[in-house]
């Protein structure tokens, strides 16, 4: 009997009628699925892909390729299948769920609510696809989406998918420079944006930023602009003749029927740039079928999705969490997905809980930084609201400390809800190590156990795989359907970043501990990337912005533990010989970081130092700076390889004065 014929794998829609779209309700089922996916990955995932995805031509092939040969032959899943992702997310639901709410939008002001049913969303996506086609966007071409949290952002993504075009969403907080880099790197021919974004009662000048990004050389021919606020200040929104078009003049007037383009399983669906710890951002490429299978599966299994769920992920669409768990996973599963435009503290610190009660939200997914921020206000703002609708609580983005976990579980979840601490990455496409809501016994602070298809290994410094409990670098052993296939335009970078550190294994960049029960505890990153309030920024991005200003000669940036933001940013800077105006340098430093990375980038501590601790070969020893920033100058370890060890004492003294 083939995997696809097994009687215990029943059609997902039957499960839906039975209440849950997950097939894993307890630990024996979990173990059995995990073992099956390990023993026969091709068969297991082919069966899942056939059940969860709507195919034009169903695949017969499972996995092709492996982590050993990934340099020469990229990983492929379901390679001979054909589909259009937007049909899985829209068309196939029309018959049974046409009137069901697909997107429940809550605007910046709590009074602004919009609901789009599956048939309305389908019509909007068709209109948008027709309009984009009219503007010249073709299969395989790239579109940058630089928008706030409006339904039109999801509509634009799905419209690109419908045309077989490749979208690249850029987080709406990024600067013009960041947008320009991404426009150029992916060779976008069109930018989709909006006049202004709304966040916490403020206007975010999205269109103006796009205008600045498009100064200089690029291949963008058209800019499509959604009007969020007809009364937005005129100086924020100027339209360029011939290039810029209003959404309401084009999309709204287009036909609501559109024949979706047939795509190959391995055609690119989108490019998403990570923060990039070294200079140029990495554009990770996700392809149609494997990504969709993985997001649909994990969304259903991790959250134990039910047909009548009101599911809310509070992430931004500009991050992978928004792609996988606001748009693609939930819509593929026919769920009601909330899009939230505002911030957790606007108009007040009870915004989330007010929203949960008003919409009867059943599954709520956010980041530890938001939980810590809200926990600081105590239980009262939560207790004011009736949260009895909640069933599952999720977190993602960074390790959640046990204190914040307990608060989430006790105060928000009233000790009744499952808490799923989901570990995954842009590269993995979806959840990898996470509790399964109804099945996995939790431990506060642990991402618990790997999903079926995920084979974690902890590797020590000598590249030996650890057996049993221990701590090491987290690697994954075998391709799963959701893994990113390449870095856009630079496959070698993909190979060297993820597959050369430990040959034949995908290296995640994270450190991890495994306990005696086989549970995984992510310890953080082993590289030099900062995670500030859930925003990931490379230290190198800060440093290059800092040394670009006239007054500064050198800079080294490290993170230190911050009670609310997770990590704070500590910048060590060296003045340019001859300049001595520290106040002026500091002002320019803050401005430069903001301009080159974005408004979310802030230096918490700026320390002027006479020099950086460098090795004789000229490499900055960051571990020393990290220890000093962490307030542990007595634990510097061996400093004998430094060119000038005396500089360390001066830095330590300066740090004491500083804090
Ligand atoms: P870049 O690759 O440019 O450095 P990034 O890795 O910071 O970008 P993401 O892919 O969004 O961007 O983040 C993935 C990382 O976030 C993981 O590698 C891990 O360090 C952290 N992370 C995410 N979820 C969890 C979690 N539940 N527990 C612990 N860490 C998490
Ligand atoms: Mg990463």
XYZ file of C-alpha atoms and ligand atoms in Angstrom:
691
model
C 0.000 0.000 0.000
C 1.384 3.404 -0.859
C 1.369 6.220 1.640
C -1.304 7.991 -0.360
C -3.663 5.032 -0.035
C -3.409 4.538 3.692
C -6.864 4.452 5.219
C -5.779 6.450 8.287
C -4.911 9.456 6.166
C -8.275 10.877 5.449
C -9.171 13.720 3.200
C -8.532 17.041 4.902
C -12.033 18.243 4.194
C -13.426 15.265 6.097
C -11.265 16.299 9.006
C -12.580 19.798 8.680
C -16.092 18.500 9.035
C -14.970 16.474 12.009
C -13.687 19.644 13.633
C -9.935 19.699 13.113
C -7.664 19.853 10.095
C -4.775 18.402 12.041
C -4.016 14.711 11.936
C -1.987 14.750 15.119
C -4.024 14.898 18.286
C -1.849 13.026 20.782
C 1.714 11.864 21.382
C 1.321 8.365 19.912
C 0.031 9.962 16.692
C 2.896 12.450 16.770
C 5.489 9.688 17.129
C 3.881 7.634 14.443
C 3.760 10.540 11.953
C 7.306 11.570 12.774
C 8.583 8.034 12.221
C 6.722 7.710 8.949
C 8.052 11.019 7.642
C 11.557 9.914 8.586
C 11.281 6.478 7.016
C 9.631 7.596 3.789
C 9.831 11.373 3.388
C 8.850 11.299 -0.280
C 5.741 9.237 0.346
C 4.678 11.033 3.500
C 4.893 14.517 1.980
C 3.466 13.522 -1.364
C 0.367 12.346 0.477
C 0.188 15.581 2.482
C 0.743 17.708 -0.624
C -2.050 15.955 -2.481
C -4.475 16.452 0.373
C -3.678 20.017 1.342
C -2.881 21.682 -1.977
C -5.093 22.123 -5.019
C -3.247 20.812 -8.069
C -3.739 21.359 -11.762
C -1.509 18.374 -12.349
C -0.881 16.292 -9.223
C 2.756 15.378 -8.616
C 4.057 11.853 -8.753
C 7.536 12.662 -7.496
C 8.408 13.451 -3.875
C 11.892 14.673 -3.018
C 14.717 15.117 -5.468
C 18.158 16.158 -4.273
C 19.791 16.187 -0.863
C 22.005 18.380 1.300
C 25.172 16.806 -0.056
C 24.640 17.761 -3.660
C 22.796 21.028 -3.115
C 25.552 23.063 -4.795
C 24.955 21.411 -8.156
C 21.326 20.384 -7.973
C 18.904 22.413 -5.893
C 16.374 20.617 -3.696
C 13.078 19.883 -5.461
C 9.794 18.670 -4.030
C 6.847 17.442 -6.085
C 8.869 18.424 -9.168
C 6.442 17.238 -11.842
C 3.355 18.819 -10.262
C 1.600 21.900 -11.618
C -0.522 24.365 -9.710
C -1.305 27.971 -9.039
C -0.901 28.870 -5.382
C -3.756 31.390 -5.439
C -6.191 28.657 -6.491
C -5.309 26.695 -3.363
C -5.856 29.806 -1.269
C -9.017 31.066 -2.975
C -10.785 29.352 -5.866
C -11.136 25.912 -4.329
C -12.798 27.389 -1.216
C -15.490 29.227 -3.159
C -17.952 26.400 -3.253
C -17.922 25.515 0.408
C -16.602 28.671 2.029
C -17.574 31.443 -0.365
C -19.279 33.453 2.350
C -16.840 32.586 5.103
C -14.621 35.455 6.234
C -11.163 34.983 4.777
C -9.597 38.207 6.013
C -10.754 40.002 9.104
C -9.010 43.335 9.123
C -8.697 45.438 12.225
C -7.397 48.907 11.420
C -5.263 51.223 13.457
C -8.361 52.598 15.181
C -10.344 49.824 16.884
C -13.494 51.113 15.203
C -12.137 50.322 11.737
C -12.994 46.737 10.845
C -13.314 45.179 7.388
C -14.287 41.650 6.535
C -13.567 40.034 3.201
C -15.249 36.737 2.469
C -13.484 34.146 0.354
C -15.536 35.171 -2.667
C -14.809 38.870 -2.116
C -11.119 38.186 -1.637
C -11.111 36.053 -4.767
C -12.707 38.870 -6.772
C -10.214 41.447 -5.436
C -7.242 39.233 -6.214
C -8.542 38.651 -9.740
C -8.982 42.392 -10.246
C -5.521 43.094 -8.962
C -4.015 40.358 -11.154
C -5.741 41.816 -14.208
C -4.492 45.293 -13.343
C -0.927 44.110 -12.777
C -0.989 42.201 -16.055
C -2.233 45.367 -17.743
C 0.744 47.226 -16.231
C 3.014 44.675 -17.842
C 3.837 42.270 -15.003
C 4.563 38.825 -16.397
C 5.245 35.358 -15.088
C 8.653 35.164 -13.447
C 9.069 38.948 -13.142
C 9.504 40.557 -9.744
C 7.283 42.986 -7.868
C 8.281 44.766 -4.673
C 5.451 45.185 -2.166
C 6.106 47.960 0.333
C 2.901 48.390 2.294
C 1.436 48.535 5.742
C -0.928 45.996 7.238
C -3.915 46.399 4.948
C -5.830 43.610 3.168
C -4.483 45.021 -0.092
C -1.007 43.811 0.874
C -2.276 40.222 0.938
C -4.308 40.882 -2.211
C -1.174 42.115 -3.985
C 0.801 39.046 -2.891
C -1.886 36.661 -4.088
C -2.321 38.596 -7.344
C 1.393 38.200 -8.072
C 1.086 34.501 -7.281
C -1.883 34.287 -9.635
C 0.235 35.665 -12.463
C 3.186 33.478 -11.586
C 5.115 36.665 -10.820
C 7.508 36.710 -7.874
C 6.766 39.095 -5.025
C 9.224 40.483 -2.581
C 7.593 42.151 0.377
C 9.731 44.744 2.116
C 8.815 45.533 5.722
C 7.075 48.933 5.843
C 9.471 50.228 8.498
C 12.508 49.931 6.255
C 14.270 53.010 4.916
C 14.456 54.197 1.323
C 17.966 52.796 1.099
C 16.797 49.341 2.177
C 13.962 49.468 -0.368
C 16.397 50.575 -3.091
C 18.819 47.725 -2.327
C 16.032 45.187 -2.617
C 14.526 46.736 -5.748
C 17.927 46.484 -7.387
C 18.906 43.086 -6.071
C 15.792 41.366 -7.366
C 15.474 43.513 -10.493
C 11.878 44.494 -9.782
C 9.849 46.003 -12.600
C 6.989 47.203 -10.439
C 6.500 48.516 -6.909
C 3.201 48.199 -5.073
C 2.780 50.590 -2.176
C 0.278 52.863 -0.478
C 0.037 56.574 0.260
C 0.563 56.318 4.007
C 0.614 53.540 6.528
C -1.177 53.887 9.865
C 0.417 52.808 13.098
C -0.445 53.976 16.557
C -2.220 57.084 15.258
C 0.711 58.126 13.096
C 1.177 58.374 9.354
C 4.001 56.288 7.897
C 5.068 57.983 4.649
C 5.298 54.854 2.516
C 4.878 56.533 -0.865
C 7.418 59.224 -0.066
C 9.915 56.542 0.932
C 9.336 54.712 -2.341
C 9.948 57.965 -4.241
C 13.265 58.368 -2.445
C 14.152 54.727 -3.057
C 13.552 55.151 -6.769
C 16.018 58.009 -7.182
C 18.915 56.793 -9.264
C 19.189 53.638 -11.308
C 16.600 50.858 -11.248
C 14.309 48.894 -13.538
C 10.986 49.947 -12.040
C 8.500 51.103 -14.631
C 5.290 51.355 -12.659
C 4.299 52.152 -9.094
C 0.838 51.054 -7.999
C -0.434 53.066 -5.032
C -3.256 51.992 -2.746
C -5.002 54.921 -1.094
C -5.277 54.227 2.617
C -6.271 57.739 3.597
C -7.802 60.180 1.130
C -7.055 62.942 3.631
C -3.357 62.123 4.004
C -1.177 65.268 4.039
C -0.442 66.241 0.433
C 3.287 66.627 1.032
C 3.482 62.902 1.821
C 1.885 61.749 -1.406
C 2.949 63.047 -4.774
C 2.219 61.052 -7.897
C 4.665 60.934 -10.782
C 3.031 61.150 -14.189
C 3.439 58.084 -16.350
C 4.953 56.008 -13.546
C 2.521 56.117 -10.639
C -1.043 54.823 -10.709
C -3.734 54.764 -8.088
C -5.107 51.389 -7.077
C -8.668 52.765 -7.262
C -8.111 53.922 -10.855
C -6.739 50.600 -12.010
C -7.505 47.635 -9.756
C -11.023 48.709 -8.846
C -11.881 49.092 -12.514
C -10.435 45.775 -13.653
C -12.456 42.650 -14.314
C -13.076 40.257 -11.444
C -12.544 37.186 -13.529
C -9.031 36.030 -14.130
C -7.602 32.773 -15.383
C -4.697 31.841 -13.102
C -1.347 31.030 -14.674
C -0.145 27.438 -14.458
C 3.108 27.200 -12.513
C 5.554 24.408 -11.962
C 5.895 23.129 -8.417
C 9.409 24.554 -8.215
C 8.692 27.941 -9.797
C 9.591 30.744 -7.389
C 6.683 32.107 -5.358
C 8.494 34.885 -3.527
C 11.801 36.332 -2.464
C 12.172 37.491 1.111
C 15.244 39.303 2.342
C 16.616 38.503 5.787
C 18.273 41.210 7.807
C 21.673 40.064 6.611
C 24.520 39.927 9.054
C 27.008 40.767 6.353
C 26.509 43.769 4.056
C 24.190 42.806 1.236
C 20.857 41.279 2.295
C 20.129 37.668 1.323
C 17.051 37.208 -0.845
C 15.764 33.785 0.118
C 13.691 32.138 -2.567
C 10.659 30.042 -1.727
C 8.965 28.001 -4.403
C 5.294 27.262 -4.960
C 4.337 23.737 -3.961
C 6.756 22.736 -1.214
C 6.319 26.038 0.602
C 2.535 25.865 0.386
C 2.443 22.258 1.576
C 4.686 23.093 4.515
C 2.813 26.219 5.602
C -0.605 24.583 5.259
C 0.509 21.474 7.134
C 2.262 23.308 9.966
C -0.510 25.875 10.323
C -3.094 23.123 10.717
C -1.012 20.794 12.883
C 0.756 23.194 15.259
C -2.354 25.252 16.008
C -4.814 22.339 15.766
C -6.832 24.391 13.324
C -10.644 24.081 13.405
C -13.080 25.177 10.768
C -14.699 27.818 12.967
C -11.445 29.271 14.297
C -10.830 32.992 14.259
C -7.113 32.907 13.855
C -4.937 35.975 14.536
C -1.235 36.345 13.880
C -0.024 39.767 14.963
C 3.209 39.696 12.951
C 3.921 42.025 10.050
C 3.424 40.815 6.503
C 6.947 42.078 5.810
C 8.420 39.195 7.805
C 8.217 35.542 6.950
C 5.745 34.969 9.788
C 3.302 37.233 7.991
C 3.839 35.392 4.701
C 3.427 31.898 6.109
C 0.971 32.434 8.955
C -1.179 35.394 7.941
C -1.460 34.763 4.227
C -0.419 31.432 2.706
C -0.916 28.828 5.455
C -4.247 30.112 6.797
C -5.780 30.856 3.396
C -4.679 27.525 1.967
C -6.466 25.964 4.950
C -9.626 28.009 4.376
C -9.268 29.741 7.738
C -10.385 33.174 8.904
C -7.148 35.150 9.221
C -6.928 38.434 11.109
C -4.803 41.254 9.709
C -3.947 43.774 12.409
C -2.745 47.198 11.362
C -1.907 48.728 14.706
C 0.470 48.113 17.589
C -0.225 46.269 20.872
C -0.203 49.470 22.918
C -2.554 51.640 20.848
C -4.823 53.249 21.849
C -4.029 51.441 25.088
C -2.073 48.487 26.437
C -5.155 46.261 26.336
C -5.516 46.472 22.552
C -4.786 42.790 21.874
C -7.203 41.573 24.520
C -9.909 43.984 23.491
C -9.509 42.650 19.962
C -9.581 39.013 21.103
C -12.856 39.609 22.925
C -14.524 41.606 20.160
C -13.693 39.119 17.404
C -13.845 35.981 19.554
C -10.315 35.068 18.499
C -9.473 31.423 19.169
C -5.809 31.199 18.144
C -3.459 34.086 18.882
C 0.135 34.244 17.668
C 2.634 36.956 18.601
C 6.272 37.553 19.584
C 7.969 37.337 22.996
C 8.909 41.011 22.825
C 5.221 41.988 22.667
C 4.445 39.620 25.529
C 7.210 41.128 27.675
C 6.073 44.661 26.892
C 2.494 43.880 27.854
C 3.437 41.827 30.914
C 5.182 44.926 32.253
C 1.726 46.507 32.608
C 0.482 43.765 34.892
C -2.575 41.508 34.635
C -5.322 44.159 34.928
C -5.489 45.240 31.257
C -5.874 41.542 30.345
C -8.446 40.680 33.008
C -10.736 43.492 31.881
C -11.655 41.390 28.866
C -13.413 38.110 28.297
C -10.758 35.866 26.771
C -12.735 32.646 27.003
C -12.674 32.211 23.203
C -8.905 31.576 23.211
C -7.713 28.003 22.744
C -4.124 28.215 21.467
C -1.419 30.846 22.086
C 1.686 30.998 19.922
C 5.012 32.794 20.052
C 7.786 33.217 17.498
C 10.878 35.237 16.740
C 13.226 34.714 19.628
C 13.552 32.480 22.641
C 10.776 33.173 25.143
C 12.031 33.282 28.702
C 10.120 31.127 31.193
C 8.824 34.203 33.065
C 7.163 35.649 29.982
C 5.927 32.158 29.037
C 4.229 31.736 32.428
C 2.615 35.140 32.158
C 1.262 34.292 28.707
C 0.009 30.915 29.942
C -1.510 32.058 33.237
C -2.727 35.591 32.636
C -3.669 35.454 28.967
C -4.405 31.759 28.578
C -5.958 31.362 32.035
C -4.069 28.071 32.355
C -6.475 26.653 29.822
C -4.750 27.288 26.494
C -1.877 25.490 24.860
C 1.214 27.662 24.410
C 3.194 26.850 21.276
C 6.713 28.264 21.180
C 7.451 27.889 17.489
C 11.076 27.822 16.391
C 11.725 28.409 12.712
C 13.400 30.801 10.288
C 12.874 32.660 7.022
C 14.892 29.865 5.450
C 12.727 27.058 6.813
C 9.482 28.476 5.407
C 7.450 27.382 8.412
C 7.560 25.851 11.890
C 10.257 23.243 12.540
C 10.586 22.729 16.269
C 7.383 23.449 18.133
C 4.794 21.924 20.398
C 1.724 20.568 18.626
C -1.097 22.267 20.505
C -3.230 19.283 21.524
C -0.416 16.754 21.786
C 2.893 17.981 23.160
C 3.461 18.402 26.898
C 5.081 21.829 27.202
C 8.036 23.091 29.166
C 8.162 26.875 29.588
C 11.035 28.249 27.495
C 11.467 25.179 25.292
C 10.401 24.914 21.679
C 9.973 21.216 22.596
C 10.107 18.682 19.747
C 10.659 18.575 15.985
C 7.682 18.354 13.644
C 7.464 15.367 11.282
C 10.053 15.864 8.541
C 12.473 17.732 10.818
C 15.585 15.864 11.937
C 17.593 18.120 14.254
C 21.193 17.414 15.133
C 23.354 19.283 17.617
C 26.906 19.573 16.410
C 29.898 20.444 18.567
C 32.869 22.609 17.598
C 34.599 19.620 16.073
C 31.637 18.944 13.788
C 30.652 15.864 15.769
C 26.957 15.148 16.177
C 25.973 14.896 19.826
C 24.050 11.901 21.035
C 21.604 12.435 23.879
C 21.504 15.566 26.037
C 23.962 18.351 25.343
C 24.501 21.733 23.752
C 25.733 22.598 20.295
C 24.990 24.216 16.987
C 21.585 23.359 15.640
C 21.595 21.648 12.250
C 18.820 19.945 10.327
C 19.640 16.703 8.576
C 17.201 16.165 5.785
C 15.281 18.433 3.377
C 11.670 19.201 4.266
C 9.237 20.664 1.704
C 9.372 24.251 3.042
C 13.114 24.881 2.907
C 14.221 27.904 0.830
C 15.796 26.665 -2.375
C 18.408 29.328 -3.029
C 19.502 32.920 -2.490
C 18.217 35.035 -5.337
C 20.937 35.479 -7.928
C 23.593 33.918 -5.720
C 23.256 30.179 -5.251
C 26.849 29.980 -4.084
C 26.003 32.230 -1.155
C 23.172 29.895 -0.229
C 25.525 26.947 -0.285
C 28.296 28.679 1.621
C 25.986 30.171 4.247
C 24.051 27.037 5.124
C 25.835 23.950 3.868
C 29.582 24.349 4.124
C 29.968 24.744 7.878
C 28.917 21.121 8.342
C 28.837 19.270 5.077
C 25.630 17.484 4.265
C 23.706 19.361 6.955
C 21.693 22.549 6.974
C 23.255 24.843 9.591
C 20.686 27.111 11.220
C 23.057 29.629 12.811
C 21.422 29.007 16.191
C 22.795 27.436 19.319
C 20.639 24.888 21.078
C 20.476 22.569 24.060
C 18.769 19.191 24.195
C 17.585 17.909 27.563
C 17.171 14.375 28.856
C 13.622 14.192 27.464
C 14.849 15.110 23.998
C 13.355 18.600 24.251
C 15.099 21.438 22.399
C 15.996 24.774 24.002
C 17.191 27.446 21.574
C 19.976 29.424 23.231
C 20.206 32.189 20.663
C 22.348 32.922 17.713
C 25.877 31.875 17.286
C 26.479 34.575 14.697
C 26.439 38.326 15.070
C 22.881 39.327 14.473
C 20.912 41.451 16.892
C 17.334 40.709 17.800
C 15.792 43.893 19.125
C 12.085 43.670 19.922
C 11.790 40.923 17.350
C 13.498 42.985 14.645
C 16.573 41.276 13.365
C 19.431 43.469 12.344
C 22.966 42.604 11.455
C 25.661 44.218 13.570
C 27.408 44.832 10.276
C 24.517 46.986 9.077
C 24.903 49.233 12.098
C 28.627 49.377 11.746
C 28.606 50.270 8.112
C 26.102 53.065 8.771
C 28.223 54.403 11.628
C 31.546 54.432 9.924
C 29.961 56.116 6.943
C 29.628 59.365 8.898
C 32.492 61.852 8.835
C 33.179 62.024 12.561
C 33.658 58.309 13.114
C 36.588 56.149 12.188
C 35.541 52.783 13.494
C 32.591 51.098 15.072
C 31.736 47.758 16.601
C 28.199 46.914 17.616
C 27.109 44.158 19.970
C 23.912 43.183 21.720
C 23.348 42.981 25.452
C 20.374 41.561 27.361
C 17.564 44.091 27.618
C 14.588 43.412 29.892
C 11.952 44.548 27.412
C 13.487 44.500 23.960
C 15.235 41.171 24.293
C 18.470 42.686 23.131
C 19.721 46.252 23.337
C 22.244 47.771 20.952
C 25.608 48.807 22.348
C 27.819 50.666 19.869
C 31.494 51.222 20.482
C 32.758 54.019 18.271
C 36.135 55.583 17.630
C 36.280 59.261 16.697
C 38.025 60.252 13.514
C 41.400 61.772 14.357
C 40.958 65.505 14.479
C 37.262 65.507 15.316
C 36.348 65.928 18.961
C 32.725 67.039 19.014
C 31.104 64.004 20.637
C 27.644 65.516 20.819
C 27.635 66.221 17.110
C 29.020 62.770 16.325
C 26.363 61.133 18.510
C 23.585 63.060 16.800
C 24.853 62.039 13.375
C 25.342 58.466 14.496
C 21.697 58.081 15.511
C 20.548 59.765 12.334
C 22.756 57.612 10.093
C 21.527 54.363 11.589
C 17.927 55.420 11.210
C 18.422 56.505 7.609
C 20.248 53.423 6.460
C 18.421 50.675 8.355
C 15.066 52.136 9.352
C 13.118 53.681 12.179
C 13.200 50.442 14.177
C 17.005 50.629 14.437
C 18.140 52.460 17.549
C 21.403 52.556 19.398
C 20.714 52.217 23.115
C 24.240 52.878 24.290
C 26.818 54.793 22.362
C 30.270 54.561 23.861
C 33.257 56.526 22.605
C 36.432 54.476 22.883
C 40.039 55.250 21.946
C 40.289 52.093 19.846
C 38.753 48.665 19.323
C 40.247 45.473 20.710
C 41.832 43.957 17.654
C 43.877 40.897 17.090
C 47.238 41.188 15.489
C 45.707 40.229 12.224
C 43.375 43.198 12.577
C 40.136 41.367 13.459
C 37.971 42.919 16.123
C 37.406 40.564 19.048
C 33.718 40.959 19.553
C 33.401 38.467 22.320
C 35.332 40.941 24.522
C 33.033 43.816 23.626
C 30.014 41.610 24.218
C 31.204 40.665 27.701
C 31.802 44.313 28.574
C 28.369 45.314 27.271
C 26.837 42.488 29.267
C 28.470 43.879 32.409
C 30.882 41.005 32.867
C 34.293 42.626 32.327
C 35.802 40.082 34.700
C 34.996 37.263 32.282
C 36.917 38.376 29.230
C 38.955 35.219 28.936
C 42.205 35.171 27.062
C 43.157 38.596 25.690
C 46.754 37.783 24.891
C 46.258 37.732 21.158
C 45.242 41.379 21.154
C 47.452 43.865 19.417
C 47.087 46.284 22.323
C 45.572 44.726 25.473
C 45.638 48.064 27.308
C 42.749 49.330 25.206
C 40.485 46.846 26.990
C 40.985 48.481 30.391
C 40.058 51.859 28.980
C 36.916 50.441 27.405
C 35.908 48.720 30.650
C 36.372 51.932 32.629
C 34.372 53.853 30.038
C 31.570 51.314 30.237
C 31.377 51.723 34.005
C 31.161 55.472 33.654
C 28.593 54.993 30.963
C 26.102 52.849 32.831
P 19.424 36.759 9.147
O 19.417 35.371 8.619
O 19.690 37.800 8.144
O 20.298 36.868 10.324
P 17.177 36.325 10.870
O 17.663 34.935 11.064
O 17.421 37.199 12.022
O 17.887 37.029 9.647
P 14.473 35.217 10.784
O 14.604 34.160 9.786
O 13.180 35.930 10.830
O 15.588 36.330 10.535
O 14.696 34.673 12.234
C 14.988 33.361 12.540
C 15.735 33.326 13.840
O 14.917 33.835 14.917
C 16.104 31.957 14.283
O 17.278 31.526 13.653
C 16.247 32.128 15.799
O 17.495 32.703 16.112
C 15.157 33.122 16.121
N 13.907 32.447 16.541
C 12.748 32.399 15.871
N 11.800 31.751 16.565
C 12.372 31.352 17.714
C 11.911 30.619 18.860
N 10.666 30.180 18.980
N 12.803 30.390 19.849
C 14.068 30.837 19.754
N 14.554 31.533 18.708
C 13.717 31.798 17.703
Mg 18.783 33.726 10.008
